[in-house]
Short mmCIF file of C-alpha atoms in Angstrom, two decimals:
data_model
loop_
_atom_site.label_atom_id
_atom_site.label_comp_id
_atom_site.label_asym_id
_atom_site.label_seq_id
_atom_site.Cartn_x
_atom_site.Cartn_y
_atom_site.Cartn_z
CA UNK E 1 -44.95 4.96 7.23
CA UNK E 2 -46.82 3.87 10.34
CA UNK E 3 -44.54 2.60 13.08
CA UNK E 4 -45.57 1.27 16.48
CA UNK E 5 -43.05 0.51 19.21
CA UNK E 6 -44.45 -1.29 22.25
CA UNK E 7 -42.59 -1.62 25.54
CA UNK E 8 -43.15 -2.20 29.23
CA UNK E 9 -43.81 -5.90 29.37
CA UNK E 10 -42.22 -8.14 31.95
CA UNK E 11 -42.68 -10.66 34.71
CA UNK E 12 -44.98 -9.74 37.57
CA UNK E 13 -46.70 -11.62 40.37
CA UNK E 14 -50.45 -12.05 40.39
CA UNK E 15 -52.12 -8.99 41.83
CA UNK E 16 -49.36 -6.73 40.61
CA UNK E 17 -49.32 -3.99 38.00
CA UNK E 18 -47.57 -3.14 34.76
CA UNK E 19 -47.81 -0.23 32.37
CA UNK E 20 -47.35 -0.82 28.68
CA UNK E 21 -46.38 1.98 26.32
CA UNK E 22 -46.70 2.25 22.57
CA UNK E 23 -44.83 5.01 20.77
CA UNK E 24 -46.48 5.70 17.43
CA UNK E 25 -45.45 7.60 14.33
CA UNK E 26 -46.66 8.12 10.78
CA UNK E 27 -50.25 9.01 11.58
CA UNK E 28 -52.38 11.23 13.81
CA UNK E 29 -54.33 10.07 16.86
CA UNK E 30 -57.08 12.36 15.57
CA UNK E 31 -57.55 10.20 12.47
CA UNK E 32 -57.35 6.57 13.57
CA UNK E 33 -58.23 4.44 16.56
CA UNK E 34 -55.36 2.76 18.36
CA UNK E 35 -55.36 0.04 20.94
CA UNK E 36 -54.02 -3.16 22.42
CA UNK E 37 -54.47 -6.78 21.50
CA UNK E 38 -53.00 -9.87 23.10
CA UNK E 39 -52.27 -13.43 22.19
CA UNK E 40 -51.69 -16.22 24.66
CA UNK E 41 -50.05 -19.51 23.65
CA UNK E 42 -52.49 -21.69 21.76
CA UNK E 43 -55.15 -19.00 21.64
CA UNK E 44 -56.35 -16.54 19.04
CA UNK E 45 -55.36 -12.91 19.18
CA UNK E 46 -57.99 -10.88 21.00
CA UNK E 47 -58.82 -7.22 21.51
CA UNK E 48 -58.04 -5.92 24.99
CA UNK E 49 -58.62 -2.19 24.86
CA UNK E 50 -58.91 0.56 22.29
CA UNK E 51 -59.27 4.33 22.18
CA UNK E 52 -61.06 5.98 19.31
CA UNK E 53 -59.68 8.83 17.26
CA UNK E 54 -59.88 12.07 19.17
CA UNK E 55 -60.34 10.11 22.42
CA UNK E 56 -64.10 10.15 22.02
CA UNK E 57 -64.60 6.64 23.35
CA UNK E 58 -62.81 3.65 24.76
CA UNK E 59 -63.34 -0.09 24.64
CA UNK E 60 -62.37 -2.76 27.15
CA UNK E 61 -62.90 -6.46 26.86
CA UNK E 62 -64.99 -7.96 29.62
CA UNK E 63 -61.99 -9.84 30.96
CA UNK E 64 -60.04 -6.64 31.70
CA UNK E 65 -62.80 -4.14 32.42
CA UNK E 66 -62.24 -2.46 35.77
CA UNK E 67 -58.59 -3.55 35.94
CA UNK E 68 -56.98 -2.04 32.84
CA UNK E 69 -56.97 1.60 31.76
CA UNK E 70 -56.01 2.90 28.33
CA UNK E 71 -54.79 6.45 27.88
CA UNK E 72 -53.00 8.56 25.34
CA UNK E 73 -50.53 11.40 25.31
CA UNK E 74 -50.99 13.14 21.98
CA UNK E 75 -47.98 15.38 22.53
CA UNK E 76 -45.77 12.30 22.74
CA UNK E 77 -47.75 10.24 20.19
CA UNK E 78 -47.86 7.51 22.79
CA UNK E 79 -50.60 5.37 24.26
CA UNK E 80 -50.46 3.49 27.52
CA UNK E 81 -52.15 0.50 29.05
CA UNK E 82 -52.11 0.47 32.82
CA UNK E 83 -52.77 -3.06 33.98
CA UNK E 84 -53.72 -3.57 37.62
CA UNK E 85 -54.72 -6.65 39.58
CA UNK E 86 -52.99 -8.85 37.06
CA UNK E 87 -53.97 -12.48 36.84
CA UNK E 88 -52.21 -15.51 35.42
CA UNK E 89 -54.71 -15.53 32.56
CA UNK E 90 -53.43 -12.11 31.48
CA UNK E 91 -50.18 -13.77 30.45
CA UNK E 92 -49.74 -13.13 26.73
CA UNK E 93 -47.85 -11.20 24.12
CA UNK E 94 -49.41 -7.76 23.94
CA UNK E 95 -49.55 -5.88 20.63
CA UNK E 96 -50.16 -2.26 19.87
CA UNK E 97 -52.35 -1.84 16.79
CA UNK E 98 -54.02 0.79 14.62
CA UNK E 99 -57.43 0.49 13.03
CA UNK E 100 -58.55 1.68 9.64
CA UNK E 101 -60.81 4.51 10.76
CA UNK E 102 -61.81 6.61 13.74
CA UNK E 103 -63.91 4.02 15.57
CA UNK E 104 -62.69 1.65 18.24
CA UNK E 105 -61.60 -1.74 16.97
CA UNK E 106 -62.28 -4.99 18.78
CA UNK E 107 -61.34 -7.59 16.18
CA UNK E 108 -57.93 -8.35 14.70
CA UNK E 109 -59.63 -8.26 11.30
CA UNK E 110 -60.15 -4.52 11.72
CA UNK E 111 -56.45 -3.80 12.23
CA UNK E 112 -54.41 -2.15 9.51
CA UNK E 113 -51.08 -1.85 11.33
CA UNK E 114 -49.46 -4.00 14.00
CA UNK E 115 -46.54 -3.21 16.24
CA UNK E 116 -44.16 -5.79 17.57
CA UNK E 117 -45.33 -7.53 20.71
CA UNK E 118 -44.21 -7.20 24.28
CA UNK E 119 -44.38 -10.21 26.58
CA UNK E 120 -46.38 -10.00 29.81
CA UNK E 121 -46.01 -12.92 32.19
CA UNK E 122 -48.03 -13.10 35.38
CA UNK E 123 -46.88 -15.67 37.91
CA UNK E 124 -49.37 -17.14 40.34
#
């Protein structure tokens, strides 16, 4: 059974940083891509960042490129999202998610497993 446990959200001032963690179980990082999505109030869920199986490639949405960094610790079956230079528009519930194959996923439609969300609130 695939399980994803996200943590690390919170309240931070604009310009600050947060690091999200997602502890995963029930599958191998060598077999499936895993990443982060977010959903702000009144908006559709969107892909933020993803790392392919075997860490061959990464994806960042244009809105976070240069500010966010995704990484993985295979020994701990955990991925991280380091978020720097946070802006008020980054406020959302962030979800850890697993795709259906090895390639990075950018659309919610490509997700096979969702974790519970963690709230990130950036105050201006």
